[in-house]
Coordinates of C-alpha atoms and ligand atoms in Angstrom, one line a residue:
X1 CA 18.3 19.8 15.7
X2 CA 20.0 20.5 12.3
X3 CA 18.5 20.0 9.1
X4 CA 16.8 17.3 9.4
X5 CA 17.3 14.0 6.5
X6 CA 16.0 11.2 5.9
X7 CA 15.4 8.1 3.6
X8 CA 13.6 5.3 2.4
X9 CA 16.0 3.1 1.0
X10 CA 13.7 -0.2 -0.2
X11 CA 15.5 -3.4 -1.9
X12 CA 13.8 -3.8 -5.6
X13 CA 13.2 -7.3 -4.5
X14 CA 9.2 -7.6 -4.7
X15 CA 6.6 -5.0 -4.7
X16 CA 6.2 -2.4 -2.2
X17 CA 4.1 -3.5 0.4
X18 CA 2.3 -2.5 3.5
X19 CA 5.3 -2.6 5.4
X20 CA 7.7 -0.3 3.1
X21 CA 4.7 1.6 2.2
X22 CA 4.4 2.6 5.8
X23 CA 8.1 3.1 6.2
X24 CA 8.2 6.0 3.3
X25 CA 5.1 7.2 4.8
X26 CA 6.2 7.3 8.5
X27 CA 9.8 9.2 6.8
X28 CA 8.1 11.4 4.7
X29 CA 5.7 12.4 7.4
X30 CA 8.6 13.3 9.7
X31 CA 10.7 15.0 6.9
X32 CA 7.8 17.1 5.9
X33 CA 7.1 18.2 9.5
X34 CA 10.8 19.8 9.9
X35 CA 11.0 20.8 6.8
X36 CA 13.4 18.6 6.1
X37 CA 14.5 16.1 2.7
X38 CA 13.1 13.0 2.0
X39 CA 15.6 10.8 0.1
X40 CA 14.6 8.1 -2.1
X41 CA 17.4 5.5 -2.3
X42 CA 17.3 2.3 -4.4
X43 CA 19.2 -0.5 -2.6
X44 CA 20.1 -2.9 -5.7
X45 CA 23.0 -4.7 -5.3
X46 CA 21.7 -8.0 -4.3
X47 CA 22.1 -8.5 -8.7
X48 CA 20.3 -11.9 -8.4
X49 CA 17.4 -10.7 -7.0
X50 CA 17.0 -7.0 -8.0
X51 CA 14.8 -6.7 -10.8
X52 CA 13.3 -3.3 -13.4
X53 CA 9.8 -4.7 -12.6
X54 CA 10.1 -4.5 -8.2
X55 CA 11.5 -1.0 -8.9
X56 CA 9.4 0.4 -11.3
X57 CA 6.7 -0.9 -8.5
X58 CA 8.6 0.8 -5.7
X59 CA 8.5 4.2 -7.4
X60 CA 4.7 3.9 -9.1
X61 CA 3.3 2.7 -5.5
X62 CA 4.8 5.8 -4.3
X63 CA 3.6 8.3 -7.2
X64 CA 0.2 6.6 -5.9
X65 CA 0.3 7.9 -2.1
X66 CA 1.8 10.8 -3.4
X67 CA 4.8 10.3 -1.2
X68 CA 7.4 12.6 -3.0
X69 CA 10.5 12.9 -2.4
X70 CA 13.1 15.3 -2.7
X71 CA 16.1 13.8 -3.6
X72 CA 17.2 10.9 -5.8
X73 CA 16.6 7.7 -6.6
X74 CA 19.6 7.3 -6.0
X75 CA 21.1 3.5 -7.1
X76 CA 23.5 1.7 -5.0
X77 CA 24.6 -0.2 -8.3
X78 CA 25.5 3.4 -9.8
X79 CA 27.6 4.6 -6.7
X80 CA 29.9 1.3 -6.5
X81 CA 33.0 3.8 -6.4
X82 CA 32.1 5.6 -3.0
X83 CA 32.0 2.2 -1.2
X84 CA 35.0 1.1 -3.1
X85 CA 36.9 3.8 -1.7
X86 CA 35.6 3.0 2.3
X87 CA 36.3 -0.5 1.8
X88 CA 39.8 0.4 0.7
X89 CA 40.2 3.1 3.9
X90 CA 39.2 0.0 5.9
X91 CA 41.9 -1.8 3.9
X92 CA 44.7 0.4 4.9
X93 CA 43.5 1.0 8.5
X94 CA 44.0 -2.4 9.3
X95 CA 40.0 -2.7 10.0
X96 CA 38.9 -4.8 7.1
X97 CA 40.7 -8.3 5.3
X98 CA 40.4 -10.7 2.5
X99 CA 38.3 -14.1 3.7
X100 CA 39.4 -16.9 1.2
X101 CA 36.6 -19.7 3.3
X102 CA 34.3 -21.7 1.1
X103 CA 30.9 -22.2 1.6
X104 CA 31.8 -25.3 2.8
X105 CA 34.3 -24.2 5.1
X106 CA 31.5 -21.9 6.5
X107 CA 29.1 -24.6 6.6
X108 CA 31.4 -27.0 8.9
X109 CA 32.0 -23.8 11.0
X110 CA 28.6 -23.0 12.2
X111 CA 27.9 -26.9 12.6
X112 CA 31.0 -27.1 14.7
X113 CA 30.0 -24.1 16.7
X114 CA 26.6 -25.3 17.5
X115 CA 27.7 -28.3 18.9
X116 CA 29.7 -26.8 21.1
X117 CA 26.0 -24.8 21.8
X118 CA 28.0 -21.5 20.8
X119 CA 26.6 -19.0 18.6
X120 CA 27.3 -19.7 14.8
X121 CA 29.3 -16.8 14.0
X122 CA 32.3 -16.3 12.0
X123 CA 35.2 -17.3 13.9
X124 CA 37.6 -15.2 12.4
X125 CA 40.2 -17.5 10.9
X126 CA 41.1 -15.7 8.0
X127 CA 42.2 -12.3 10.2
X128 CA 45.9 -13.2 10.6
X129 CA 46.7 -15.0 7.7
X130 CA 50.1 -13.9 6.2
X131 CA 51.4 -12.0 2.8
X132 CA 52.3 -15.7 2.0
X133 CA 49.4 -18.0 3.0
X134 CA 47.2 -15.2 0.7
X135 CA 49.1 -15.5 -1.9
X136 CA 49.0 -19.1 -2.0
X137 CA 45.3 -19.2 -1.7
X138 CA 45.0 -17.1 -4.3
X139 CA 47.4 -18.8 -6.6
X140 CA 45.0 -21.9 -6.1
X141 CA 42.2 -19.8 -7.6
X142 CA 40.1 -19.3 -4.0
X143 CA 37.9 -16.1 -4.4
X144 CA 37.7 -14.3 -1.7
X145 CA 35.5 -11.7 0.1
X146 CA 35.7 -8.7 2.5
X147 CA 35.0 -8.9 6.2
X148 CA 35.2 -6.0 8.7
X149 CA 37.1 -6.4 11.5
X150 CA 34.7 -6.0 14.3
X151 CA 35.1 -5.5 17.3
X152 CA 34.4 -8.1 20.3
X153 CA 34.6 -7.0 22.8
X154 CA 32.8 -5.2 25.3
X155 CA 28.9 -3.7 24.4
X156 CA 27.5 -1.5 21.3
X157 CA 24.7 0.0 22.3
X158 CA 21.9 3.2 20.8
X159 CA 19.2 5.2 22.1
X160 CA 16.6 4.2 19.7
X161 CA 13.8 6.9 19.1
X162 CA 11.0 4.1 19.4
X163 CA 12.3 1.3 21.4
X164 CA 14.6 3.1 23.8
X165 CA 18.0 1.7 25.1
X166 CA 19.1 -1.3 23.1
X167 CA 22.0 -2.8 24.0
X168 CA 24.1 -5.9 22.5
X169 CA 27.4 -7.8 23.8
X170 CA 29.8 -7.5 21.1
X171 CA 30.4 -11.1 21.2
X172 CA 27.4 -11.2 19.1
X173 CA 29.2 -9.3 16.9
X174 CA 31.1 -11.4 14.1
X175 CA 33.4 -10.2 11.6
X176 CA 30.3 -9.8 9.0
X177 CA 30.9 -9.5 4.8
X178 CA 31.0 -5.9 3.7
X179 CA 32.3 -6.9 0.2
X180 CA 30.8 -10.1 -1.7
X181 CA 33.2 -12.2 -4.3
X182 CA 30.6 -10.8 -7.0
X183 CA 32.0 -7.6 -6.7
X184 CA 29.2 -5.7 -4.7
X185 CA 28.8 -4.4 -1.2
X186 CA 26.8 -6.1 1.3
X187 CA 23.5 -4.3 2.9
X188 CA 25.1 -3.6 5.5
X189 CA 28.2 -1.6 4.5
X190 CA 26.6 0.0 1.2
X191 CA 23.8 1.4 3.8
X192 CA 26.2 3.3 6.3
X193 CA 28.4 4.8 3.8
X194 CA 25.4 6.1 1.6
X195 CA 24.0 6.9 5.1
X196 CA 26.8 8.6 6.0
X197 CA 27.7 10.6 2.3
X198 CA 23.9 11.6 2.4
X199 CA 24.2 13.1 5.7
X200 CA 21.0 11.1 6.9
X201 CA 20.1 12.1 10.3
X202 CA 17.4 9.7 11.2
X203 CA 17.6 6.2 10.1
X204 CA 13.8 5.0 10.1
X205 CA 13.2 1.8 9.1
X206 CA 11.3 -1.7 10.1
X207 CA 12.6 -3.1 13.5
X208 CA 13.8 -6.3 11.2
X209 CA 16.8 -4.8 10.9
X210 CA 17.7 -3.8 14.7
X211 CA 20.1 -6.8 15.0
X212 CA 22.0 -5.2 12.0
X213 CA 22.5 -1.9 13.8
X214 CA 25.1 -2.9 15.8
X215 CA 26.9 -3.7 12.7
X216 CA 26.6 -0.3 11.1
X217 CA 27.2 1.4 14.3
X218 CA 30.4 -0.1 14.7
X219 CA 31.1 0.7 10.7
X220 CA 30.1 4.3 11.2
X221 CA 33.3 4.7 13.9
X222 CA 35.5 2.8 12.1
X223 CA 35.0 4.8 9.1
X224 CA 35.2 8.0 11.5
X225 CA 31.3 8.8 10.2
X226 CA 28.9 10.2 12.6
X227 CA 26.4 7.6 13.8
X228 CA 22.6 9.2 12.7
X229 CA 19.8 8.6 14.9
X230 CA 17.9 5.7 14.9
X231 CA 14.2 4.7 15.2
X232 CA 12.6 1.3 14.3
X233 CA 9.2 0.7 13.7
X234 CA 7.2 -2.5 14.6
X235 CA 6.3 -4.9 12.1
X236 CA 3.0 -5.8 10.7
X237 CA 1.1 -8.2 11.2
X238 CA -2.3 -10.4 10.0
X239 CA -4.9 -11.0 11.4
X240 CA -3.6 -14.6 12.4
X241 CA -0.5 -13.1 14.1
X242 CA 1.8 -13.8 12.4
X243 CA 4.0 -11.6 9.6
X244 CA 1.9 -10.1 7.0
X245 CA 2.6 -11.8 3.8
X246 CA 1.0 -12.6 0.2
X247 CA -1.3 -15.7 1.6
X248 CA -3.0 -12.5 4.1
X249 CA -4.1 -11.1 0.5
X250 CA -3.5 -8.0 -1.3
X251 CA -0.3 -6.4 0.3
X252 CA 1.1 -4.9 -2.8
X253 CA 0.6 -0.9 -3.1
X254 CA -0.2 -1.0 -6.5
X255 CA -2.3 -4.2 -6.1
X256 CA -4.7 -2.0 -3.8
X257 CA -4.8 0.9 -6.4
X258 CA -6.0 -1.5 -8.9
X259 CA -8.8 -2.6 -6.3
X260 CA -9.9 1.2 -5.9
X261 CA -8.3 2.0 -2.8
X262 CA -7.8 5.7 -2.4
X263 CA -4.1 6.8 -1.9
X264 CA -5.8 9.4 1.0
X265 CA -7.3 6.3 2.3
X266 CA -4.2 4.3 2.6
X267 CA -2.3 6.7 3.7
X268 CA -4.4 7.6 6.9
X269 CA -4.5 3.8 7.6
X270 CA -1.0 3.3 6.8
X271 CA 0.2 5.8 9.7
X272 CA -2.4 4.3 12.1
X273 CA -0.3 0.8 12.0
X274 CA 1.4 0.9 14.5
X275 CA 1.0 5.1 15.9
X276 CA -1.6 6.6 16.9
X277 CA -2.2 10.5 17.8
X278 CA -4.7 10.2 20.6
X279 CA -7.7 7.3 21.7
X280 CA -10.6 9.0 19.6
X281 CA -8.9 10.9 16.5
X282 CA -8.9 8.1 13.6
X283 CA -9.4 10.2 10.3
X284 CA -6.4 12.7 9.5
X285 CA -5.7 14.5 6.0
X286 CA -2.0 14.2 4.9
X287 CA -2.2 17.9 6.5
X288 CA -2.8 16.8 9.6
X289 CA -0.8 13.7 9.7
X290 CA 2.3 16.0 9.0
X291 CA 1.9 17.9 11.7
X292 CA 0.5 15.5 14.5
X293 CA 2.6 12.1 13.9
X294 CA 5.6 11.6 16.0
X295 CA 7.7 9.0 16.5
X296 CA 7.5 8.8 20.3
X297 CA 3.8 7.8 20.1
X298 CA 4.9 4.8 17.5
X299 CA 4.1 2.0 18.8
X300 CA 6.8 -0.8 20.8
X301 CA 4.1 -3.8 19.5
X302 CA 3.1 -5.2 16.1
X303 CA 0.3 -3.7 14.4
X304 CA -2.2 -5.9 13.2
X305 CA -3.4 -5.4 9.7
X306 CA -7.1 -4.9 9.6
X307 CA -8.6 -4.6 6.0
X308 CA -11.8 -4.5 7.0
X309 CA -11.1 -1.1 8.7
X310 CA -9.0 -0.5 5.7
X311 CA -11.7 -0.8 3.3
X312 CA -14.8 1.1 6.1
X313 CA -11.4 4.0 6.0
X314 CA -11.5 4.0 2.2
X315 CA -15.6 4.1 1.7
X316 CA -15.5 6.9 4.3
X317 CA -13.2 9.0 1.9
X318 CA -15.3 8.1 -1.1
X319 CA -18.6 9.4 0.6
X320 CA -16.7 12.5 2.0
X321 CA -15.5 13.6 -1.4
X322 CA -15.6 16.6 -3.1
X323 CA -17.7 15.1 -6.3
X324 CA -16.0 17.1 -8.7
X325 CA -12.3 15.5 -7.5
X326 CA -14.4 11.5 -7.6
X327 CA -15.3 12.5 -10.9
X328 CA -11.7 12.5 -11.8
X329 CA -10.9 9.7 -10.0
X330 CA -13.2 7.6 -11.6
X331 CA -13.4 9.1 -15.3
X332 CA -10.3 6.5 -16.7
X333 CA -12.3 3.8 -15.0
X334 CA -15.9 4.7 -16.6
X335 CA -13.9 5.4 -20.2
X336 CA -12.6 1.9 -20.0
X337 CA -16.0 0.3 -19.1
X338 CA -17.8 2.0 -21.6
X339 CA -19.7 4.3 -19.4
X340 CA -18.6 7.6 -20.9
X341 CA -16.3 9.0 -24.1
X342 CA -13.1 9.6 -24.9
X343 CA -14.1 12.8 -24.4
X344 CA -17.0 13.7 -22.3
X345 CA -19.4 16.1 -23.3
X346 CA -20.6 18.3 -20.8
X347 CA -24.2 16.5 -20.6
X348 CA -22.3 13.1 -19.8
X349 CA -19.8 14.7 -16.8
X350 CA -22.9 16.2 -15.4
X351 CA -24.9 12.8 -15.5
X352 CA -21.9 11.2 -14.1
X353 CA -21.7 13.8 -11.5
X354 CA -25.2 13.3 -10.3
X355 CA -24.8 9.2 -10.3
X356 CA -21.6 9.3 -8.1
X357 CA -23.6 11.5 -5.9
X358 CA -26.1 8.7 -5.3
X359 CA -23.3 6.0 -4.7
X360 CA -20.5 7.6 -3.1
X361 CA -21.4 6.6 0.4
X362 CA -22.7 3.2 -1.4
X363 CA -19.9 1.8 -2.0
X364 CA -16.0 1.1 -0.4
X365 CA -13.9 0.5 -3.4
X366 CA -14.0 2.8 -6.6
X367 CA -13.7 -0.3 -8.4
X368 CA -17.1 -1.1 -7.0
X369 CA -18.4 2.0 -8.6
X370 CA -18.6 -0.1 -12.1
X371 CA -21.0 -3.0 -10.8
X372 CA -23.1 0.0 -9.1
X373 CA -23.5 2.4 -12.1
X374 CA -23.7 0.4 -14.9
X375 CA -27.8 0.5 -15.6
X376 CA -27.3 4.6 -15.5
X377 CA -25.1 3.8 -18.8
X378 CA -25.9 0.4 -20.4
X379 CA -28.8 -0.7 -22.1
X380 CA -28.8 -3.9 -20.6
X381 CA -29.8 -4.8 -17.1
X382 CA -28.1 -7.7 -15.0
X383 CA -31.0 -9.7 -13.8
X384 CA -30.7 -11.1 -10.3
X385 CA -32.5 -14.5 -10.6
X386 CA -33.5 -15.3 -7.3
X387 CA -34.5 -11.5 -6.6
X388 CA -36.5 -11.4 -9.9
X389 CA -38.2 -14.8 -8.9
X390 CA -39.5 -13.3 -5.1
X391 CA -40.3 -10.0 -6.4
X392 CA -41.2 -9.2 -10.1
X393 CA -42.6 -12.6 -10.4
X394 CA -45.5 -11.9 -7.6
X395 CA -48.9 -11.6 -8.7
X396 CA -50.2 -8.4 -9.8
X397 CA -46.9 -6.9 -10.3
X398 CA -47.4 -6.9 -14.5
X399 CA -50.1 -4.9 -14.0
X400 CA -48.9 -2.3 -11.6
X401 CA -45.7 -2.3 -14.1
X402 CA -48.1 -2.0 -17.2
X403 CA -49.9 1.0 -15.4
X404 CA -46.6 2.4 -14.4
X405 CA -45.4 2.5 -17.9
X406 CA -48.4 4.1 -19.4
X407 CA -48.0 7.1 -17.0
X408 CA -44.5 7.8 -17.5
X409 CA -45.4 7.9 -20.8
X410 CA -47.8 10.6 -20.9
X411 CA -45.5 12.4 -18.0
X412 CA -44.3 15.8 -19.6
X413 CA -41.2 15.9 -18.4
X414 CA -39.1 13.3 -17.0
X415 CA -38.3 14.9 -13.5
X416 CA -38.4 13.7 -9.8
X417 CA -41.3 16.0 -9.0
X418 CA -43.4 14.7 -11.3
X419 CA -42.0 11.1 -10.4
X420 CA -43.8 11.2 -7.2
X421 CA -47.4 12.0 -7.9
X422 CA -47.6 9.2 -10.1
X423 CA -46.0 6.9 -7.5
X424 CA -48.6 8.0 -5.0
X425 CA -51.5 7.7 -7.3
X426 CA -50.9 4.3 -8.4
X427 CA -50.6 3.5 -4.4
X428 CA -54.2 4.6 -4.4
X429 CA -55.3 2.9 -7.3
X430 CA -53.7 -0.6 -6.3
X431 CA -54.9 0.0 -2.5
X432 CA -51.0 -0.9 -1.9
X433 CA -48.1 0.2 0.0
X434 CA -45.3 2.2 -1.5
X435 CA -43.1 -0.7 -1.3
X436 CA -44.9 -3.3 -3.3
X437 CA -44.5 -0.7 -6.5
X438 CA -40.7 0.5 -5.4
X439 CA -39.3 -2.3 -5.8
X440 CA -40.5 -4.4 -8.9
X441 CA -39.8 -1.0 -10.4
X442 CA -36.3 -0.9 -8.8
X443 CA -35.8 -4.5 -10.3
X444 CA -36.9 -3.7 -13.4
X445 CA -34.8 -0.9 -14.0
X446 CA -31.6 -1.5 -11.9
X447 CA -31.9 -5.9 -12.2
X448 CA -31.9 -6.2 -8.4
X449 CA -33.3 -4.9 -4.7
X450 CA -30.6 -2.4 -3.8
X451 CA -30.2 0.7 -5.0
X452 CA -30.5 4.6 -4.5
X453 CA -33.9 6.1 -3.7
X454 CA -36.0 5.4 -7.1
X455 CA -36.4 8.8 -8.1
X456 CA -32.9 9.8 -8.8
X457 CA -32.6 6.5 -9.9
X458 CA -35.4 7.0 -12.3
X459 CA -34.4 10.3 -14.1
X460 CA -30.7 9.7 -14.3
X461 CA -31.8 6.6 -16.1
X462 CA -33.7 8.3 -18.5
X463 CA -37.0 8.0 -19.6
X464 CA -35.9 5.6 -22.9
X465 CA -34.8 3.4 -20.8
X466 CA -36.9 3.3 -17.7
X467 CA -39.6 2.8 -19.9
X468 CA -37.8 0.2 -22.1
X469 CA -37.1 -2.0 -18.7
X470 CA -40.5 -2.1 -17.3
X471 CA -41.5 -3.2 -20.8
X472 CA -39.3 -5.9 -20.7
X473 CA -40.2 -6.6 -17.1
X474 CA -43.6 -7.2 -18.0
X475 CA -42.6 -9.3 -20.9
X476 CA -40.9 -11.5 -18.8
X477 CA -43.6 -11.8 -15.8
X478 CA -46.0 -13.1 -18.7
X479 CA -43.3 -15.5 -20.2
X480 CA -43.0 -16.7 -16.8
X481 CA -46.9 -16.7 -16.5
X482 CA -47.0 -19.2 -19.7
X483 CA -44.2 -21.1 -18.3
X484 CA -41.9 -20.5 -20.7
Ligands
LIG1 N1 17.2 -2.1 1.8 C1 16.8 -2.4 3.1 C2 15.5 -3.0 3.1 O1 14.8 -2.9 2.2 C3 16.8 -1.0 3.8 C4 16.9 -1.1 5.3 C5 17.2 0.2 5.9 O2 16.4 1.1 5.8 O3 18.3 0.4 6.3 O4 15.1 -3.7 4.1

């Protein structure tokens, strides 16, 4: 194989989305593993419908799985000349002409053709029209386009790398638009000549566009191009079956950043839709992925999106991380809530440090990392109502709150050695269980029933604070007492 090159050539139409996402990743992943180049090509010349926003999406979702590429962005709406000049070799070889047909033209076309139960396709009237009958349309002001002169006859057929043999009649085949009246290529003949000029040897892309490969096929000999290798990957799909979209929920790359998805999470799940490397393996590094994936175990069937085992994928990377790197992850986060500096003094990154170790395998999302630590950082605590009601507000609770709170006191130093004695002497003295002084003391300090173990919790809270909270815990037991 020669050096292998490929791209991902996305439409700034919308975000990125699962689907693309998965499509750069299933390139890059087979660039990477033959040392080849990974292209990154912009596909803008739909004008009404390309926007700054979709591409400035396409390249931060990509800066966000890390999926770099080597060469480019390259902009179709930059290279006009280059497909200016193929259109004009088709000119002159007879392979391409001027379609002067309205909309309306078109429009009684297909209806006649489907009345006649025949497919809808171009039928080709404008092909032999004469020096004269084009200058007469174009003295009445028609604007015209550019169709290719396919060819219908007989079968076009590749060996995709996914799906095998495909094969289609070229009957199917109609003389398709390579040049709109607005002055810009159509996808389909801007995508072969950059194709072709970029010396891309595997075309990977969503199995949407199998009925347009045909087209280019037939494009690549007429331009005397050699035709690249082909594989196309199944689409994706919701739960419900049907073609994952916006009403399935987050689909946007950048929308799942801002969620707290990890890009080592998504990545690992996004090569999982739709391949798979063996029946057990299910967690790969981008390492691995590089060298395992291959395009021959890529699925022939949809892949069901799953964000439940998106999200168990992403809280299995957040437990398994180094905590120094989750520390960096999270350290914009915890600036913006208020949990630590502009710049963090030593004391503060090791505190933070030891809290993430008691959540990381607490929580799925980063994002959920805010609503777990806050109590560590924050004077006040969130009350949960109906917890407070069925546990603080049981009786004898003040009092085993009121002697808790006298001991820590006195405590000498603030540490979870001498945490516990205390703990197991006020079980004695209360002739209780460990339980019935855990957690009024976890509600007190942390505002509900879940938490880490209440040690840890304890001394990273501090004793200020601790000591402030069972305080006001016992406050609020009385109040409750007087029926205030
Ligand atoms: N611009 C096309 C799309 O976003 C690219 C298809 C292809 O890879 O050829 O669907």
């Amino acid at each position: 194989m020669g050096k292998v090159r490929v791209r991902f050539a996305p439409s700034p139409t919308g975000y990125l989305h699962v689907g693309g996402a998965r499509t750069a990743l299933y390139n890059y992943l087979f660039a990477k593993q033959n040392q080849g180049t990974f292209v990154l090509r912009i596909e803008d010349t739909d004008l009404a419908r390309s926007t700054e926003e979709s591409i400035n999406g396409v390249l931060e979702g990509m800066e966000f799985l890390g999926l770099t590429w080597d060469e480019g962005p390259y902009f179709q709406s930059k290279r006009l000349e280059y497909y200016k000049e193929a259109a004009d070799k088709l000119l002159a070889a007879g392979r391409a002409y001027r379609c002067y047909c309205t909309p309306e033209e078109l429009d009684q076309m297909r209806k006649a053709a489907l009345e006649r139960k025949e497919d809808p396709v171009y039928d080709g009237r404008c092909r032999h029209l004469t020096e004269e009958q084009r200058a007469e349309l174009e003295a009445q002001g028609r604007t015209s386009v550019l169709r290719f002169k396919a060819d219908n006859e007989g079968e076009t057929s590749f060996d995709d790398l996914i799906k095998g043999q495909i094969t289609f009649d070229n009957k199917q085949i109609d003389d398709f638009v390579i040049w709109k009246s607005d002055g810009m290529p159509t996808y389909n003949f801007g995508v072969v000549v950059d194709d072709a000029l970029m010396e891309i040897t595997h075309v990977i892309r969503g199995d949407d566009h199998v009925s347009n490969t045909p087209k280019q096929i037939q494009l690549y000999h007429a331009l005397g191009y050699p035709v690249p290798k082909f594989a196309h990957v199944p689409m994706i799909l919701g739960e419900d079956r049907t073609r994952l979209s916006k009403r399935h929920g987050a689909t946007s790359v950048t929308q799942f950043r801002d969620e707290g998805y990890l890009p080592e999470a998504m990545n690992n799940y996004l090569a999982l839709l739709g391949w798979s490397y063996d029946d057990s393996q299910t967690l790969f590094s981008m390492d691995e992925l590089i060298e395992k994936f291959s395009l021959e175990r890529v699925s022939h069937n949809p892949a069901v999106f799953d964000i439940q085992k998106l999200q168990w994928m992403n809280g299995v990377y957040i437990r398994d991380m180094d905590i120094d790197q989750l520390y960096i992850r999270v350290l914009a986060q915890w600036q913006k809530a208020g949990f630590l500096s502009e710049n963090p003094s030593e004391e503060e990154a090791v505190k933070a440090k030891a809290v993430l170790k008691e959540l990381q395998s607490r929580v799925k999302l980063l994002n959920e990392l805010d609503e777990a630590a806050y109590y560590f950082f924050q004077d006040e605590v969130r009350y949960n109502q109906a917890v407070v009601e069925k546990i603080l507000f049981k009786p004898g609770v003040a009092d085993i709150l009121s002697h808790l709170l006298n001991e820590l006191l006195q405590l000498k130093e603030f540490t979870e050695e001498n945490l516990e004695p205390i703990f197991k002497a006020t079980i004695e003295k209360f002739d209780c269980k460990l339980g019935n002084i855990m957690q009024p003391v976890r509600v007190a300090v942390t505002g509900t029933n879940v938490s880490p173990s209440i040690y840890p919790v304890l001394t990273l809270v501090g004793r200020a604070r601790t000591c402030q909270r069972l305080r006001d815990a016992v406050e609020m037991i009385k109040a409750n007492e007087k029926g205030e």
